[in-house]
Short mmCIF file of C-alpha atoms in Angstrom, two decimals:
data_model
loop_
_atom_site.label_atom_id
_atom_site.label_comp_id
_atom_site.label_asym_id
_atom_site.label_seq_id
_atom_site.Cartn_x
_atom_site.Cartn_y
_atom_site.Cartn_z
CA MET A 14 12.43 -15.24 4.69
CA ALA A 15 11.03 -11.80 3.69
CA ARG A 16 14.46 -10.41 3.61
CA SER A 17 15.83 -13.20 1.36
CA GLY A 18 12.75 -13.02 -0.85
CA LEU A 19 13.19 -9.33 -1.41
CA ALA A 20 17.06 -9.41 -1.68
CA GLY A 21 17.17 -9.15 -5.51
CA ALA A 22 14.67 -6.19 -5.45
CA ALA A 23 16.81 -4.54 -2.73
CA ARG A 24 20.00 -5.00 -4.74
CA VAL A 25 18.32 -3.32 -7.76
CA ALA A 26 17.01 -0.54 -5.62
CA ARG A 27 20.42 0.12 -4.16
CA TRP A 28 21.75 0.28 -7.66
CA ALA A 29 19.11 2.79 -8.57
CA ASP A 30 19.83 4.83 -5.60
CA ALA A 31 23.51 5.14 -6.66
CA ALA A 32 23.07 5.42 -10.42
CA LEU A 33 19.75 7.27 -10.87
CA GLY A 34 19.75 9.57 -7.87
CA PRO A 35 19.63 13.35 -7.90
CA GLY A 36 21.65 14.97 -10.71
CA ARG A 37 21.69 11.69 -12.81
CA ASP A 38 19.45 10.47 -15.61
CA GLY A 39 15.95 9.61 -14.69
CA ALA A 40 14.65 6.07 -14.49
CA THR A 41 11.60 6.56 -16.56
CA ALA A 42 10.95 7.76 -20.07
CA ASP A 43 7.41 6.54 -20.79
CA GLY A 44 5.43 7.73 -17.70
CA LYS A 45 4.80 4.25 -16.59
CA ALA A 46 7.44 4.09 -13.86
CA THR A 47 9.51 1.51 -15.66
CA LEU A 48 13.26 1.64 -16.35
CA SER A 49 14.36 3.22 -19.52
CA ALA A 50 15.91 0.83 -21.96
CA ALA A 51 19.39 2.34 -21.48
CA SER A 52 19.14 2.24 -17.69
CA ALA A 53 17.99 -1.45 -17.73
CA ARG A 54 20.87 -2.44 -19.86
CA ARG A 55 23.36 -0.57 -17.70
CA ALA A 56 21.94 -2.24 -14.60
CA ALA A 57 22.12 -5.62 -16.30
CA ASP A 58 25.78 -5.22 -17.08
CA GLU A 59 26.77 -3.80 -13.72
CA LEU A 60 24.85 -6.41 -11.72
CA GLY A 61 25.39 -9.49 -13.92
CA LEU A 62 21.63 -10.05 -14.68
CA THR A 63 19.50 -9.98 -17.80
CA THR A 64 17.43 -6.92 -18.62
CA ALA A 65 14.32 -9.05 -17.98
CA GLN A 66 15.51 -9.89 -14.52
CA ILE A 67 16.32 -6.23 -13.81
CA ARG A 68 12.92 -5.12 -14.88
CA ALA A 69 11.19 -7.82 -12.77
CA GLU A 70 13.22 -6.78 -9.63
CA TRP A 71 12.59 -3.21 -10.31
CA ASP A 72 8.80 -3.84 -10.47
CA THR A 73 8.98 -5.89 -7.20
CA ALA A 74 11.03 -3.07 -5.53
CA ARG A 75 8.33 -0.51 -6.43
CA LEU A 76 5.50 -2.67 -5.14
CA ALA A 77 7.40 -3.25 -1.93
CA GLY A 78 8.08 0.44 -1.41
CA LEU A 79 11.92 -0.02 -1.85
CA ILE A 80 11.72 2.38 -4.77
CA GLU A 81 9.59 5.34 -5.29
CA VAL A 82 9.26 7.04 -8.66
CA HIS A 83 8.60 10.84 -8.89
CA GLY A 84 8.01 11.96 -12.43
CA ASP A 85 11.12 10.97 -14.37
CA SER A 86 13.38 10.27 -11.41
CA ALA A 87 13.55 7.46 -8.82
CA ARG A 88 14.52 7.48 -5.23
CA PRO A 89 14.89 4.94 -2.43
CA GLY A 90 11.89 4.45 -0.30
CA TRP A 91 12.13 4.68 3.50
CA ARG A 92 12.04 0.84 3.75
CA LEU A 93 15.29 0.63 1.79
CA ARG A 94 16.88 3.13 4.04
CA ALA A 95 15.86 1.13 7.09
CA TRP A 96 16.68 -2.27 5.42
CA ASP A 97 19.88 -2.98 7.33
CA ARG A 98 18.61 -1.98 10.82
CA ASP A 99 14.95 -2.60 10.97
CA ASP A 100 13.40 -6.06 10.36
CA SER A 101 9.91 -4.58 10.58
CA ALA A 102 10.66 -2.34 7.58
CA VAL A 103 11.52 -5.47 5.51
CA LEU A 104 8.42 -7.17 6.78
CA ARG A 105 6.28 -4.32 5.84
CA GLY A 106 7.82 -4.22 2.48
CA TRP A 107 6.96 -7.92 1.94
CA VAL A 108 3.36 -7.34 3.21
CA ALA A 109 2.92 -4.54 0.72
CA LEU A 110 4.14 -6.81 -2.04
CA PHE A 111 1.81 -9.64 -0.82
CA ASP A 112 -1.17 -7.20 -0.72
CA ALA A 113 -0.34 -6.28 -4.35
CA TRP A 114 0.07 -9.94 -5.60
CA SER A 115 -2.44 -9.30 -8.33
CA LEU A 116 -0.14 -6.70 -9.86
CA ALA A 117 2.93 -8.86 -9.69
CA CYS A 118 2.10 -10.95 -12.76
CA PRO A 119 -0.06 -10.03 -15.73
CA GLU A 120 -3.40 -11.91 -15.89
CA PRO A 121 -4.09 -14.20 -18.78
CA ASP A 122 -4.94 -12.56 -22.15
CA GLY A 123 -8.53 -12.39 -23.16
CA GLN A 124 -9.97 -12.35 -19.64
CA GLU A 125 -12.72 -9.90 -18.74
CA ALA A 126 -11.76 -7.27 -16.09
CA ALA A 127 -14.82 -8.34 -14.05
CA ALA A 128 -13.77 -11.93 -13.97
CA VAL A 129 -10.26 -10.93 -12.77
CA ALA A 130 -11.72 -8.75 -10.10
CA GLU A 131 -13.99 -11.51 -8.92
CA VAL A 132 -11.02 -13.90 -8.55
CA VAL A 133 -9.04 -11.32 -6.62
CA SER A 134 -11.90 -10.83 -4.26
CA ALA A 135 -12.32 -14.53 -3.81
CA MET A 136 -8.72 -15.46 -3.07
CA PRO A 137 -8.55 -14.44 0.63
CA GLN A 138 -10.89 -17.45 1.21
CA VAL A 139 -8.77 -19.67 -0.89
CA LEU A 140 -5.68 -18.54 1.11
CA SER A 141 -7.48 -19.10 4.34
CA PHE A 142 -8.27 -22.64 3.34
CA LEU A 143 -4.72 -23.30 2.42
CA GLN A 144 -3.65 -21.93 5.87
CA LEU A 145 -6.03 -24.13 7.67
CA SER A 146 -5.00 -27.13 5.66
CA ALA A 147 -1.41 -26.77 6.90
CA GLY A 148 -0.09 -28.65 3.86
CA PRO A 149 -0.47 -29.25 0.12
CA VAL A 150 -3.86 -28.90 -1.35
CA PRO A 151 -4.84 -30.24 -4.87
CA VAL A 152 -5.59 -27.47 -7.35
CA GLU A 153 -8.86 -29.25 -8.16
CA GLN A 154 -10.03 -28.83 -4.59
CA LEU A 155 -8.96 -25.08 -4.75
CA LEU A 156 -10.78 -24.63 -7.97
CA ASP A 157 -13.97 -25.96 -6.58
CA LEU A 158 -13.62 -23.63 -3.57
CA LEU A 159 -12.89 -20.64 -5.81
CA GLY A 160 -16.01 -21.54 -7.95
CA GLN A 161 -18.11 -21.56 -4.73
CA ARG A 162 -16.78 -18.30 -3.54
CA VAL A 163 -17.19 -16.53 -6.90
CA THR A 164 -20.85 -17.83 -7.05
CA GLU A 165 -21.37 -16.51 -3.57
CA LEU A 166 -20.05 -13.12 -4.66
CA ARG A 167 -22.42 -13.00 -7.65
CA THR A 168 -25.32 -14.14 -5.51
CA GLU A 169 -24.64 -11.31 -2.98
CA ARG A 170 -24.77 -8.82 -5.89
CA CYS A 171 -27.66 -10.76 -7.73
CA GLU A 172 -25.90 -9.94 -10.95
CA VAL A 173 -26.76 -11.24 -14.44
CA PRO A 174 -23.66 -13.34 -15.55
CA TYR A 175 -21.25 -11.64 -17.80
CA ASP A 176 -19.58 -14.83 -19.22
CA PRO A 177 -21.57 -16.88 -21.83
CA GLN A 178 -19.61 -20.01 -20.79
CA LEU A 179 -21.07 -19.97 -17.22
CA GLU A 180 -23.01 -23.17 -16.47
CA PRO A 181 -26.60 -23.11 -15.23
CA ALA A 182 -27.10 -23.66 -11.52
CA GLY A 183 -29.43 -26.68 -12.01
CA PRO A 184 -33.05 -26.91 -10.80
CA PRO A 185 -33.93 -23.98 -8.65
CA ALA A 186 -34.68 -24.55 -5.00
CA PRO A 187 -37.92 -23.40 -3.63
CA ALA A 188 -37.94 -19.75 -2.57
CA THR A 189 -37.85 -19.41 1.17
CA GLY A 190 -37.69 -15.77 1.80
CA PRO A 191 -37.38 -12.23 0.38
CA GLY A 192 -34.80 -12.10 -2.39
CA ALA A 193 -34.61 -15.83 -2.84
CA ALA A 194 -36.07 -15.73 -6.37
CA GLY A 195 -33.28 -13.26 -7.46
CA ALA A 196 -30.58 -15.68 -6.15
CA GLU A 197 -32.07 -18.55 -8.28
CA ASP A 198 -30.96 -16.61 -11.48
CA VAL A 199 -27.27 -16.51 -10.52
CA PRO A 200 -25.46 -19.46 -12.16
CA ARG A 201 -22.47 -21.23 -10.76
CA ALA A 202 -19.07 -20.19 -12.05
CA SER A 203 -17.70 -22.50 -14.73
CA PRO A 204 -14.55 -24.47 -13.60
CA ALA A 205 -13.31 -24.14 -17.22
CA ALA A 206 -13.51 -20.39 -17.13
CA LEU A 207 -11.96 -20.01 -13.67
CA ALA A 208 -9.12 -22.51 -14.29
CA PRO A 209 -6.75 -20.14 -15.99
CA LEU A 210 -7.50 -17.38 -13.51
CA LEU A 211 -6.76 -19.59 -10.58
CA ASP A 212 -3.52 -20.73 -12.31
CA TRP A 213 -2.60 -17.00 -12.65
CA ALA A 214 -3.47 -16.21 -9.05
CA LEU A 215 -1.41 -19.12 -7.65
CA ARG A 216 1.47 -18.23 -9.88
CA ALA A 217 1.40 -14.61 -8.82
CA LEU A 218 1.17 -15.60 -5.22
CA ALA A 219 4.17 -17.90 -5.74
CA SER A 220 6.05 -15.14 -7.34
CA VAL A 221 5.84 -13.04 -4.20
CA GLY A 222 6.81 -15.91 -1.94
CA ALA A 223 3.46 -16.56 -0.35
CA LEU A 224 3.17 -20.24 -1.53
CA THR A 225 4.69 -22.93 -3.68
CA TYR A 226 2.81 -24.11 -6.72
CA GLY A 227 3.52 -27.28 -8.86
CA ASP A 228 2.60 -30.85 -9.54
CA GLY A 229 -1.03 -29.97 -9.39
CA GLN A 230 -1.02 -28.71 -5.75
CA ALA A 231 -0.26 -25.55 -3.88
CA THR A 232 1.21 -25.04 -0.32
CA LEU A 233 1.47 -21.91 1.79
CA THR A 234 5.07 -21.00 2.65
CA PRO A 235 5.63 -20.29 6.39
CA LEU A 236 5.71 -16.55 5.54
CA GLY A 237 2.47 -16.93 3.59
CA SER A 238 0.91 -18.90 6.42
CA TRP A 239 1.83 -16.22 8.90
CA ALA A 240 0.50 -13.44 6.66
CA VAL A 241 -2.92 -15.11 6.33
CA TRP A 242 -3.05 -15.80 9.98
CA VAL A 243 -2.89 -12.07 10.81
CA LYS A 244 -5.28 -11.15 8.02
CA LEU A 245 -2.91 -9.59 5.52
CA GLU A 246 -3.30 -5.86 5.92
CA GLN A 247 -3.01 -6.04 9.71
CA ILE A 248 0.68 -7.08 9.81
CA CYS A 249 2.28 -3.79 10.71
CA VAL A 250 4.52 -4.08 13.61
CA ALA A 251 3.30 -1.70 16.37
CA ALA A 252 5.69 0.93 17.78
CA GLN A 253 6.94 0.08 21.42
CA SER A 254 6.31 2.19 24.33
CA PRO A 255 8.48 5.17 24.65
CA ALA A 256 11.21 4.12 27.18
CA GLY A 257 14.05 6.50 27.15
CA ASN A 258 12.90 8.58 24.14
CA ILE A 259 14.53 11.64 25.59
CA GLU A 260 17.89 10.43 24.44
CA GLN A 261 16.71 9.14 21.09
CA ALA A 262 17.20 10.79 17.69
CA ALA A 263 14.00 12.54 16.35
CA GLU A 264 13.04 9.63 14.10
CA ASP A 265 13.29 7.02 16.82
CA MET A 266 11.54 9.28 19.41
CA LEU A 267 8.64 9.78 16.99
CA ARG A 268 8.37 6.01 16.40
CA GLY A 269 8.37 5.50 20.11
CA CYS A 270 5.44 8.02 20.44
CA ALA A 271 3.43 6.57 17.66
CA GLN A 272 1.09 4.55 19.85
CA LEU A 273 0.70 6.99 22.64
CA ARG A 274 -2.42 9.07 23.28
CA PRO A 275 -2.23 12.74 22.15
CA ASN A 276 -1.65 14.14 25.60
CA ALA A 277 0.99 11.50 26.47
CA ALA A 278 2.71 12.10 23.22
CA ARG A 279 2.89 15.91 23.65
CA ALA A 280 4.41 15.32 27.13
CA GLU A 281 7.06 13.14 25.48
CA TYR A 282 7.68 15.84 22.85
CA ARG A 283 8.08 18.48 25.57
CA ALA A 284 10.61 16.24 27.49
CA TRP A 285 12.49 15.54 24.30
CA LEU A 286 12.61 19.22 23.25
CA ALA A 287 13.79 20.31 26.71
CA ALA A 288 16.80 18.07 26.50
CA ARG A 289 18.40 19.87 23.38
CA PRO A 290 18.82 23.29 21.82
CA VAL A 291 15.60 24.38 20.03
CA GLY A 292 17.34 25.17 16.71
CA SER A 293 18.86 21.58 16.43
CA ALA A 294 15.58 20.10 17.57
CA ILE A 295 13.63 21.78 14.86
CA THR A 296 16.22 20.82 12.22
CA GLU A 297 16.08 17.23 13.44
CA LEU A 298 12.25 17.09 13.46
CA LEU A 299 12.22 18.47 9.87
CA GLY A 300 14.76 15.98 8.79
CA ALA A 301 12.44 13.17 10.12
CA ALA A 302 9.51 14.77 8.20
CA ARG A 303 11.43 14.56 4.94
CA GLY A 304 11.81 10.80 5.20
CA GLU A 305 9.60 8.28 3.41
CA ASP A 306 7.48 7.21 6.40
CA ALA A 307 4.25 9.32 6.25
CA LEU A 308 3.46 8.52 9.88
CA LEU A 309 6.72 10.28 11.08
CA ARG A 310 5.89 13.24 8.73
CA GLY A 311 2.62 13.81 10.52
CA LEU A 312 4.12 13.32 13.94
CA ALA A 313 6.96 15.47 13.29
CA PHE A 314 4.66 18.45 12.64
CA GLU A 315 2.75 17.47 15.82
CA ALA A 316 5.97 17.85 17.79
CA LEU A 317 6.68 21.15 15.92
CA ARG A 318 3.34 22.40 17.23
CA VAL A 319 4.75 21.94 20.78
CA VAL A 320 7.78 23.97 19.72
CA GLY A 321 5.43 26.85 18.75
CA ALA A 322 6.74 30.24 17.63
CA PRO A 323 10.44 29.38 17.50
CA ALA A 324 9.76 26.88 14.65
CA GLU A 325 7.94 29.42 12.40
CA PRO A 326 10.79 30.58 10.16
CA GLU A 327 12.02 26.96 9.54
CA VAL A 328 8.33 25.75 8.88
CA ARG A 329 7.84 28.72 6.45
CA ALA A 330 11.04 27.77 4.69
CA VAL A 331 9.85 24.33 3.73
CA LEU A 332 6.70 25.60 1.82
CA ASP A 333 8.49 25.04 -1.44
CA GLU A 334 8.91 21.35 -0.63
CA PRO A 335 5.92 19.44 -2.13
CA ALA A 336 5.94 16.65 0.48
CA LEU A 337 6.00 19.08 3.35
CA ARG A 338 3.97 21.88 1.98
CA PRO A 339 0.47 20.61 3.07
CA TYR A 340 1.69 20.00 6.67
CA ALA A 341 3.56 23.39 6.74
CA LEU A 342 0.45 25.31 5.64
CA LEU A 343 -1.70 23.75 8.28
CA TRP A 344 0.95 24.30 10.89
CA LEU A 345 1.19 28.08 9.89
CA ALA A 346 -2.56 28.43 9.77
CA GLU A 347 -3.00 27.11 13.25
CA HIS A 348 -0.10 29.18 14.44
CA ASP A 349 -1.80 32.24 13.14
CA GLY A 350 -4.88 31.40 15.19
CA VAL A 351 -7.00 29.50 12.66
CA ASP A 352 -9.27 26.92 14.23
CA PRO A 353 -7.66 23.41 13.61
CA GLU A 354 -11.08 22.30 12.28
CA ASP A 355 -10.92 25.05 9.68
CA ALA A 356 -7.20 25.05 8.96
CA HIS A 357 -7.72 22.69 5.91
CA GLU A 358 -9.34 25.50 4.10
CA VAL A 359 -5.85 26.97 3.38
CA LEU A 360 -5.00 24.03 1.17
CA THR A 361 -5.72 23.85 -2.52
CA ARG A 362 -7.77 20.80 -3.79
CA GLU A 363 -4.56 19.23 -4.99
CA GLU A 364 -2.69 19.74 -1.74
CA ALA A 365 -5.65 18.35 0.22
CA THR A 366 -5.67 15.26 -1.98
CA TRP A 367 -1.98 14.76 -1.67
CA LEU A 368 -2.35 15.03 2.13
CA TRP A 369 -5.18 12.53 2.04
CA VAL A 370 -3.03 9.93 0.24
CA ASP A 371 -0.05 10.68 2.47
CA THR A 372 -2.23 10.11 5.54
CA ALA A 373 -3.65 6.93 4.00
CA ALA A 374 -0.09 5.69 3.42
CA ALA A 375 0.59 6.19 7.20
CA VAL A 376 -2.60 4.36 8.03
CA ALA A 377 -1.81 1.49 5.64
CA ASP A 378 1.74 1.04 7.06
CA HIS A 379 0.95 1.45 10.81
CA GLY A 380 -2.76 1.17 11.41
CA GLU A 381 -5.56 -1.32 10.96
CA SER A 382 -7.86 -1.96 8.01
CA PRO A 383 -10.97 -0.43 9.67
CA MET A 384 -8.96 2.84 10.09
CA LEU A 385 -8.17 2.82 6.35
CA VAL A 386 -11.80 2.40 5.45
CA ARG A 387 -12.84 5.11 7.91
CA HIS A 388 -10.25 7.39 6.18
CA LEU A 389 -12.39 7.50 3.08
CA GLU A 390 -14.96 9.67 4.98
CA SER A 391 -12.33 12.41 5.32
CA ALA A 392 -11.84 12.88 1.59
CA LEU A 393 -13.12 16.19 0.19
CA GLN A 394 -14.43 14.48 -2.94
CA PRO A 395 -18.20 13.86 -2.75
CA THR A 396 -17.93 10.36 -4.44
CA VAL A 397 -15.39 7.60 -4.53
CA PRO A 398 -14.97 7.87 -8.43
CA ALA A 399 -14.23 11.60 -8.00
CA LEU A 400 -11.68 10.76 -5.31
CA LEU A 401 -10.08 8.13 -7.37
CA ASP A 402 -9.77 10.54 -10.38
CA GLU A 403 -7.98 13.12 -8.27
CA VAL A 404 -5.80 10.63 -6.46
CA ARG A 405 -4.56 9.30 -9.77
CA ALA A 406 -3.88 12.87 -10.93
CA VAL A 407 -2.01 14.10 -7.84
CA GLY A 408 1.09 11.80 -8.38
CA HIS A 409 1.80 10.69 -4.89
CA PRO A 410 4.48 8.05 -4.91
CA ARG A 411 2.51 5.64 -2.60
CA THR A 412 -0.70 5.87 -4.62
CA VAL A 413 -0.68 2.23 -5.82
CA GLN A 414 0.08 0.77 -2.43
CA VAL A 415 -2.63 2.91 -0.78
CA LEU A 416 -5.26 1.85 -3.28
CA VAL A 417 -4.30 -1.81 -3.11
CA ALA A 418 -4.46 -1.69 0.71
CA LEU A 419 -7.83 0.15 0.61
CA ALA A 420 -9.27 -2.41 -1.87
CA ALA A 421 -8.14 -5.23 0.41
CA ALA A 422 -9.69 -3.57 3.49
CA HIS A 423 -13.03 -2.44 2.15
CA PRO A 424 -16.03 -4.65 2.82
CA ASP A 425 -18.04 -3.42 -0.13
CA PRO A 426 -17.13 -5.65 -3.14
CA ALA A 427 -18.20 -3.11 -5.74
CA LEU A 428 -16.17 -0.27 -4.19
CA ALA A 429 -13.17 -2.53 -3.68
CA LYS A 430 -13.41 -3.46 -7.34
CA ALA A 431 -13.37 0.15 -8.41
CA VAL A 432 -10.46 1.01 -6.08
CA ARG A 433 -8.50 -2.15 -7.29
CA ARG A 434 -9.15 -1.01 -10.96
CA ALA A 435 -7.69 2.42 -10.24
CA ALA A 436 -4.60 0.70 -8.71
CA PHE A 437 -4.20 -1.20 -11.94
CA GLN A 438 -4.42 1.86 -13.97
CA VAL A 439 -1.88 3.82 -11.88
CA HIS A 440 0.47 0.86 -11.82
CA ARG A 441 0.31 0.49 -15.52
CA GLY A 442 0.56 4.14 -16.31
CA GLY A 443 -2.99 4.58 -17.34
CA SER A 444 -5.38 7.45 -16.58
#
């Protein structure tokens, strides 16, 4: 179901790979990672679609990680490369799209950003209710639930309402403990104000294949029900235990070692390296590091640490490759005797931020949400706003997906709201 839902996006991504690859005209001209008008018309002619359909599938392909845009050029993401041979890559692409549902369709005009953010924060509870209902649910019932959840969010923050249309909460209940008086001042969310936003959210979720919506009711699709059941961001398929990794190509060997403890992984790397000439092994590991899976990039350099001195010339030779430079600098520093805990000092601020985003992409793809939340603590920036500013500026191709995943995972509503706003700005080409 995920494969069929992304089939159109994959088709446009393959076209972009062939038509907009290295040495050809770039995909973008406006800095917003959208197709140029000429490229959209060309794609429409060659694929038998309208330009509007091409742009919609292009946007879906970017959100699903099938296409990555670097400056004014586009290239296929690792999920597209693995499309035909790895169902889990397809599934991860759909999960990334599902996590980014709020970016899939524009919100209604005239809505306050705070109202949109509240509805996005409240929708997981609505989706959970749909999953438990195991069938169609009237929109009126979902609207009531959404209103309750938004009111709860406001009560937790004890905020003064931003919307003059909000209805009063009715006669206040007697205060029963500390903070009760503050909660009395938080009004219920108005159904009239929330109705267009619920309609937008359901349409957006329907557009990514998570539910069906019509005739005044909504129903989760089997894929959407499954996604909710496993808590959205925790759907990554774990790598299997490393049976027979010694005979595998570098990429498959690294995937097989992904879930091993460090000592066990190093033993596996040593066995794999002993079975082949060191020169070809280094070349193969660097080839895996150049792929689109950030987890494999980090693991490849861990394996190169096991290689040691014979890898130095090849590692030094990749310093001019932006995606590999931070990893190579750390490898060389440690090889030169710098304490691993101090090696990060060889990186510039921009290189360290790029590495932070790349590592976050690996966690988002292969880890669990608490790991992504803890990853915030490793950032160099002293505050989250400072981190978001530098993350936006560094231009990592996975920035939007990382921010969306972090916003979905973080338990602090205010911080999640700020991160989600940053994802909106990057997605739409803002600063």
